[in-house]
């Protein structure tokens, strides 16, 4: 049973560029959440997608956007990259709300902005 | 607003010693509480969770945690540390004010286990 898979594993971009990160949820899961983990910090919630719509959003600017596809996979897009966007981006999937079904995390995409 | 505080960014124990990682939360309503572990270059793995019911929760790898509402705490313990327990540990909360759809994480505690 494949868990949560993310691609790419590492990415280097220049300030001002745009980036797209991809995530395939664990089999049977219908909800995808994205988190940003800066070095030495805990993950911070970016947003969550369910039924192809953004269900909840954290305190991130509009430069961060996402999408969920009919097969439940998801993309995270970040425009106009800043140095401060350098972080590990984690995708997590679940079935329904967090309390009913715990989050299963992928190994993340390490984004470096130079 | 909800928040999570993990006391001690680094904890070091000897192999075989008791592991105690501290977590306190602030929430206006009883939250759901979680402990996750992160090994180098990997994502987070759920150790245990508390939603309702018994306040002493047992998880994987011999870890357990106790929800103490009066102390707003959810400390993680393991009676005997193993070298393989060395990792980063995160306490997290979800609940009414922040919604049950997202987790709010603490800053993490790095556990070192020495022979």
mmCIF file of C-alpha atoms in Angstrom:
data_model
loop_
_atom_site.group_PDB
_atom_site.id
_atom_site.type_symbol
_atom_site.label_atom_id
_atom_site.label_comp_id
_atom_site.label_asym_id
_atom_site.label_seq_id
_atom_site.Cartn_x
_atom_site.Cartn_y
_atom_site.Cartn_z
ATOM 1 C CA UNK A 1 0.000 0.000 0.000
ATOM 2 C CA UNK A 2 1.693 3.170 -1.200
ATOM 3 C CA UNK A 3 1.821 5.948 1.309
ATOM 4 C CA UNK A 4 1.906 9.655 0.538
ATOM 5 C CA UNK A 5 4.316 10.421 -2.276
ATOM 6 C CA UNK A 6 5.742 13.833 -3.088
ATOM 7 C CA UNK A 7 7.757 15.097 -6.021
ATOM 8 C CA UNK A 8 10.339 16.344 -6.513
ATOM 9 C CA UNK A 9 12.371 15.564 -3.398
ATOM 10 C CA UNK A 10 14.650 18.563 -3.823
ATOM 11 C CA UNK A 11 14.339 21.779 -5.783
ATOM 12 C CA UNK A 12 16.475 24.877 -6.197
ATOM 13 C CA UNK A 13 14.877 28.070 -7.504
ATOM 14 C CA UNK A 14 15.822 31.721 -7.855
ATOM 15 C CA UNK A 15 14.015 34.617 -6.214
ATOM 16 C CA UNK A 16 11.018 35.742 -8.236
ATOM 17 C CA UNK A 17 10.500 32.391 -9.918
ATOM 18 C CA UNK A 18 7.478 30.162 -9.587
ATOM 19 C CA UNK A 19 7.396 26.569 -8.353
ATOM 20 C CA UNK A 20 4.936 23.664 -8.408
ATOM 21 C CA UNK A 21 5.103 20.808 -5.937
ATOM 22 C CA UNK A 22 3.110 17.617 -6.326
ATOM 23 C CA UNK A 23 1.525 15.137 -3.960
ATOM 24 C CA UNK A 24 -0.283 11.825 -4.284
ATOM 25 C CA UNK A 25 -2.273 10.867 -1.197
ATOM 26 C CA UNK A 26 -2.312 7.523 0.537
ATOM 27 C CA UNK A 27 -4.701 5.071 -1.092
ATOM 28 C CA UNK A 28 -8.230 5.569 0.203
ATOM 29 C CA UNK A 29 -7.653 9.112 1.449
ATOM 30 C CA UNK A 30 -9.666 12.016 0.060
ATOM 31 C CA UNK A 31 -8.197 15.022 1.867
ATOM 32 C CA UNK A 32 -4.829 16.646 1.249
ATOM 33 C CA UNK A 33 -3.143 19.196 3.491
ATOM 34 C CA UNK A 34 0.051 21.144 2.888
ATOM 35 C CA UNK A 35 2.490 22.284 5.562
ATOM 36 C CA UNK A 36 5.645 24.408 5.460
ATOM 37 C CA UNK A 37 8.467 23.445 7.803
ATOM 38 C CA UNK A 38 11.239 25.997 8.078
ATOM 39 C CA UNK A 39 14.593 24.839 9.394
ATOM 40 C CA UNK A 40 14.452 24.182 13.131
ATOM 41 C CA UNK A 41 10.725 24.799 13.408
ATOM 42 C CA UNK A 42 7.515 22.830 13.528
ATOM 43 C CA UNK A 43 5.340 22.497 10.432
ATOM 44 C CA UNK A 44 2.912 25.336 9.709
ATOM 45 C CA UNK A 45 -0.437 24.747 8.038
ATOM 46 C CA UNK A 46 -0.764 26.261 4.567
ATOM 47 C CA UNK A 47 -4.121 24.922 3.378
ATOM 48 C CA UNK A 48 -6.287 21.852 2.981
ATOM 49 C CA UNK A 49 -8.157 20.531 -0.050
ATOM 50 C CA UNK A 50 -11.230 18.350 -0.060
ATOM 51 C CA UNK A 51 -13.498 17.555 -3.014
ATOM 52 C CA UNK A 52 -11.274 19.697 -5.232
ATOM 53 C CA UNK A 53 -11.870 22.822 -3.155
ATOM 54 C CA UNK A 54 -9.792 24.683 -0.589
ATOM 55 C CA UNK A 55 -11.527 23.881 2.691
ATOM 56 C CA UNK A 56 -9.327 25.802 5.105
ATOM 57 C CA UNK A 57 -6.348 28.113 4.804
ATOM 58 C CA UNK A 58 -3.596 29.105 7.180
ATOM 59 C CA UNK A 59 -1.847 32.437 7.494
ATOM 60 C CA UNK A 60 -0.041 32.397 4.145
ATOM 61 C CA UNK A 61 -0.147 35.030 1.389
ATOM 62 C CA UNK A 62 -1.978 34.606 -1.894
ATOM 63 C CA UNK A 63 1.334 33.745 -3.552
ATOM 64 C CA UNK A 64 0.630 30.274 -2.207
ATOM 65 C CA UNK A 65 -2.103 28.493 -4.121
ATOM 66 C CA UNK A 66 -3.139 24.944 -4.682
ATOM 67 C CA UNK A 67 -5.263 22.539 -6.557
ATOM 68 C CA UNK A 68 -6.774 19.125 -6.024
ATOM 69 C CA UNK A 69 -7.561 16.819 -8.908
ATOM 70 C CA UNK A 70 -10.424 14.315 -9.266
ATOM 71 C CA UNK A 71 -8.047 11.481 -8.310
ATOM 72 C CA UNK A 72 -7.362 13.358 -5.022
ATOM 73 C CA UNK A 73 -3.768 14.233 -5.912
ATOM 74 C CA UNK A 74 -2.746 17.802 -5.267
ATOM 75 C CA UNK A 75 -0.373 20.562 -6.302
ATOM 76 C CA UNK A 76 1.076 23.436 -4.340
ATOM 77 C CA UNK A 77 2.101 26.494 -6.341
ATOM 78 C CA UNK A 78 4.206 29.330 -5.023
ATOM 79 C CA UNK A 79 4.650 32.481 -7.119
ATOM 80 C CA UNK A 80 7.243 35.259 -6.834
ATOM 81 C CA UNK A 81 9.521 33.193 -4.625
ATOM 82 C CA UNK A 82 11.261 34.866 -1.705
ATOM 83 C CA UNK A 83 14.348 33.702 0.157
ATOM 84 C CA UNK A 84 12.089 33.093 3.155
ATOM 85 C CA UNK A 85 10.140 30.477 1.199
ATOM 86 C CA UNK A 86 13.086 28.107 1.561
ATOM 87 C CA UNK A 87 11.732 25.213 3.608
ATOM 88 C CA UNK A 88 10.613 21.599 3.631
ATOM 89 C CA UNK A 89 7.106 21.383 2.187
ATOM 90 C CA UNK A 90 5.112 18.502 3.560
ATOM 91 C CA UNK A 91 2.001 17.002 2.093
ATOM 92 C CA UNK A 92 -0.326 15.029 4.334
ATOM 93 C CA UNK A 93 -3.423 13.043 3.496
ATOM 94 C CA UNK A 94 -6.351 11.870 5.573
ATOM 95 C CA UNK A 95 -9.896 10.604 5.323
ATOM 96 C CA UNK A 96 -12.112 13.377 6.596
ATOM 97 C CA UNK A 97 -11.163 15.551 9.547
ATOM 98 C CA UNK A 98 -7.913 15.252 11.479
ATOM 99 C CA UNK A 99 -9.506 13.822 14.588
ATOM 100 C CA UNK A 100 -11.287 10.987 12.842
ATOM 101 C CA UNK A 101 -8.397 10.049 10.616
ATOM 102 C CA UNK A 102 -4.829 10.931 11.510
ATOM 103 C CA UNK A 103 -2.617 12.662 8.986
ATOM 104 C CA UNK A 104 -0.203 10.571 6.961
ATOM 105 C CA UNK A 105 2.780 12.626 5.831
ATOM 106 C CA UNK A 106 5.000 12.308 2.806
ATOM 107 C CA UNK A 107 8.764 12.757 3.038
ATOM 108 C CA UNK A 108 8.506 16.289 1.761
ATOM 109 C CA UNK A 109 10.021 18.478 -0.920
ATOM 110 C CA UNK A 110 13.055 20.490 0.118
ATOM 111 C CA UNK A 111 12.841 23.894 -1.610
ATOM 112 C CA UNK A 112 15.858 26.162 -1.649
ATOM 113 C CA UNK A 113 15.454 29.706 -2.956
ATOM 114 C CA UNK A 114 18.665 31.532 -3.880
ATOM 115 C CA UNK B 1 -6.141 31.106 19.636
ATOM 116 C CA UNK B 2 -4.576 27.726 20.105
ATOM 117 C CA UNK B 3 -0.867 27.296 20.713
ATOM 118 C CA UNK B 4 1.525 24.518 21.645
ATOM 119 C CA UNK B 5 4.633 24.871 23.787
ATOM 120 C CA UNK B 6 7.290 22.198 23.956
ATOM 121 C CA UNK B 7 9.664 22.724 26.853
ATOM 122 C CA UNK B 8 13.239 21.980 25.871
ATOM 123 C CA UNK B 9 14.360 22.140 22.272
ATOM 124 C CA UNK B 10 16.985 19.482 23.005
ATOM 125 C CA UNK B 11 16.791 16.544 25.419
ATOM 126 C CA UNK B 12 19.610 14.047 25.960
ATOM 127 C CA UNK B 13 19.228 10.723 27.767
ATOM 128 C CA UNK B 14 21.246 7.575 28.243
ATOM 129 C CA UNK B 15 20.182 4.359 26.594
ATOM 130 C CA UNK B 16 17.788 2.587 28.976
ATOM 131 C CA UNK B 17 16.812 5.780 30.805
ATOM 132 C CA UNK B 18 13.351 7.304 31.051
ATOM 133 C CA UNK B 19 12.319 9.601 28.217
ATOM 134 C CA UNK B 20 10.109 12.586 29.141
ATOM 135 C CA UNK B 21 9.200 15.169 26.514
ATOM 136 C CA UNK B 22 6.986 17.994 27.694
ATOM 137 C CA UNK B 23 4.073 19.580 25.877
ATOM 138 C CA UNK B 24 1.599 22.207 27.055
ATOM 139 C CA UNK B 25 -1.234 23.627 25.005
ATOM 140 C CA UNK B 26 -3.613 26.531 25.223
ATOM 141 C CA UNK B 27 -7.128 26.030 23.973
ATOM 142 C CA UNK B 28 -10.540 27.318 24.926
ATOM 143 C CA UNK B 29 -12.073 23.893 24.406
ATOM 144 C CA UNK B 30 -10.702 20.371 24.866
ATOM 145 C CA UNK B 31 -8.606 19.750 21.792
ATOM 146 C CA UNK B 32 -7.398 16.706 19.988
ATOM 147 C CA UNK B 33 -3.744 16.094 20.867
ATOM 148 C CA UNK B 34 -1.024 14.330 18.923
ATOM 149 C CA UNK B 35 2.634 13.373 19.088
ATOM 150 C CA UNK B 36 4.580 12.917 15.866
ATOM 151 C CA UNK B 37 8.174 11.787 15.305
ATOM 152 C CA UNK B 38 10.420 12.910 12.464
ATOM 153 C CA UNK B 39 13.582 11.071 11.480
ATOM 154 C CA UNK B 40 16.210 12.850 9.365
ATOM 155 C CA UNK B 41 15.135 13.536 5.783
ATOM 156 C CA UNK B 42 11.720 12.014 6.376
ATOM 157 C CA UNK B 43 8.175 13.159 6.942
ATOM 158 C CA UNK B 44 6.302 12.945 10.218
ATOM 159 C CA UNK B 45 5.008 9.680 11.660
ATOM 160 C CA UNK B 46 2.157 9.540 14.150
ATOM 161 C CA UNK B 47 3.180 8.126 17.543
ATOM 162 C CA UNK B 48 -0.142 8.504 19.342
ATOM 163 C CA UNK B 49 -3.237 10.663 19.635
ATOM 164 C CA UNK B 50 -5.851 11.670 22.181
ATOM 165 C CA UNK B 51 -9.361 12.580 21.066
ATOM 166 C CA UNK B 52 -11.770 11.468 23.779
ATOM 167 C CA UNK B 53 -12.000 8.756 26.414
ATOM 168 C CA UNK B 54 -9.096 7.349 28.413
ATOM 169 C CA UNK B 55 -6.581 10.032 29.245
ATOM 170 C CA UNK B 56 -3.580 7.691 29.173
ATOM 171 C CA UNK B 57 -2.818 6.929 25.564
ATOM 172 C CA UNK B 58 -0.446 4.243 24.373
ATOM 173 C CA UNK B 59 1.316 4.561 21.050
ATOM 174 C CA UNK B 60 3.847 2.829 18.898
ATOM 175 C CA UNK B 61 7.415 1.957 19.866
ATOM 176 C CA UNK B 62 6.592 1.857 23.587
ATOM 177 C CA UNK B 63 5.627 5.529 23.904
ATOM 178 C CA UNK B 64 2.682 6.787 25.883
ATOM 179 C CA UNK B 65 1.220 10.156 26.854
ATOM 180 C CA UNK B 66 -1.264 11.369 29.426
ATOM 181 C CA UNK B 67 -3.805 14.121 28.824
ATOM 182 C CA UNK B 68 -4.103 16.286 31.947
ATOM 183 C CA UNK B 69 -6.826 18.866 31.413
ATOM 184 C CA UNK B 70 -6.153 20.676 34.700
ATOM 185 C CA UNK B 71 -2.521 21.187 33.701
ATOM 186 C CA UNK B 72 -3.235 21.626 29.955
ATOM 187 C CA UNK B 73 -0.445 19.148 29.345
ATOM 188 C CA UNK B 74 0.190 16.130 27.144
ATOM 189 C CA UNK B 75 3.681 14.922 28.046
ATOM 190 C CA UNK B 76 5.260 12.026 26.136
ATOM 191 C CA UNK B 77 7.082 9.280 28.023
ATOM 192 C CA UNK B 78 8.916 6.047 27.372
ATOM 193 C CA UNK B 79 10.256 3.929 30.247
ATOM 194 C CA UNK B 80 13.498 2.891 28.565
ATOM 195 C CA UNK B 81 15.188 4.800 25.744
ATOM 196 C CA UNK B 82 16.678 2.991 22.766
ATOM 197 C CA UNK B 83 19.276 4.328 20.376
ATOM 198 C CA UNK B 84 16.700 4.182 17.584
ATOM 199 C CA UNK B 85 14.518 6.714 19.459
ATOM 200 C CA UNK B 86 16.888 9.534 18.521
ATOM 201 C CA UNK B 87 14.779 11.878 16.381
ATOM 202 C CA UNK B 88 12.756 15.096 16.439
ATOM 203 C CA UNK B 89 9.442 14.936 18.285
ATOM 204 C CA UNK B 90 6.508 17.263 17.686
ATOM 205 C CA UNK B 91 3.439 17.815 19.804
ATOM 206 C CA UNK B 92 0.392 19.053 17.908
ATOM 207 C CA UNK B 93 -3.177 20.108 18.609
ATOM 208 C CA UNK B 94 -6.370 20.516 16.638
ATOM 209 C CA UNK B 95 -9.669 21.771 17.925
ATOM 210 C CA UNK B 96 -12.647 24.008 17.821
ATOM 211 C CA UNK B 97 -11.103 27.466 17.571
ATOM 212 C CA UNK B 98 -8.591 26.412 14.957
ATOM 213 C CA UNK B 99 -10.846 23.890 13.354
ATOM 214 C CA UNK B 100 -10.405 20.141 13.355
ATOM 215 C CA UNK B 101 -9.036 20.212 9.855
ATOM 216 C CA UNK B 102 -5.580 21.471 10.704
ATOM 217 C CA UNK B 103 -2.806 20.717 13.159
ATOM 218 C CA UNK B 104 -0.938 23.365 15.119
ATOM 219 C CA UNK B 105 2.548 22.115 15.916
ATOM 220 C CA UNK B 106 5.012 22.965 18.624
ATOM 221 C CA UNK B 107 8.567 23.890 17.709
ATOM 222 C CA UNK B 108 9.799 20.364 18.353
ATOM 223 C CA UNK B 109 12.181 18.626 20.747
ATOM 224 C CA UNK B 110 15.287 16.901 19.452
ATOM 225 C CA UNK B 111 15.951 13.744 21.433
ATOM 226 C CA UNK B 112 19.513 12.435 21.618
ATOM 227 C CA UNK B 113 20.214 8.981 23.071
ATOM 228 C CA UNK B 114 23.770 8.164 24.083
ATOM 229 C CA UNK B 115 25.254 4.798 25.062
#
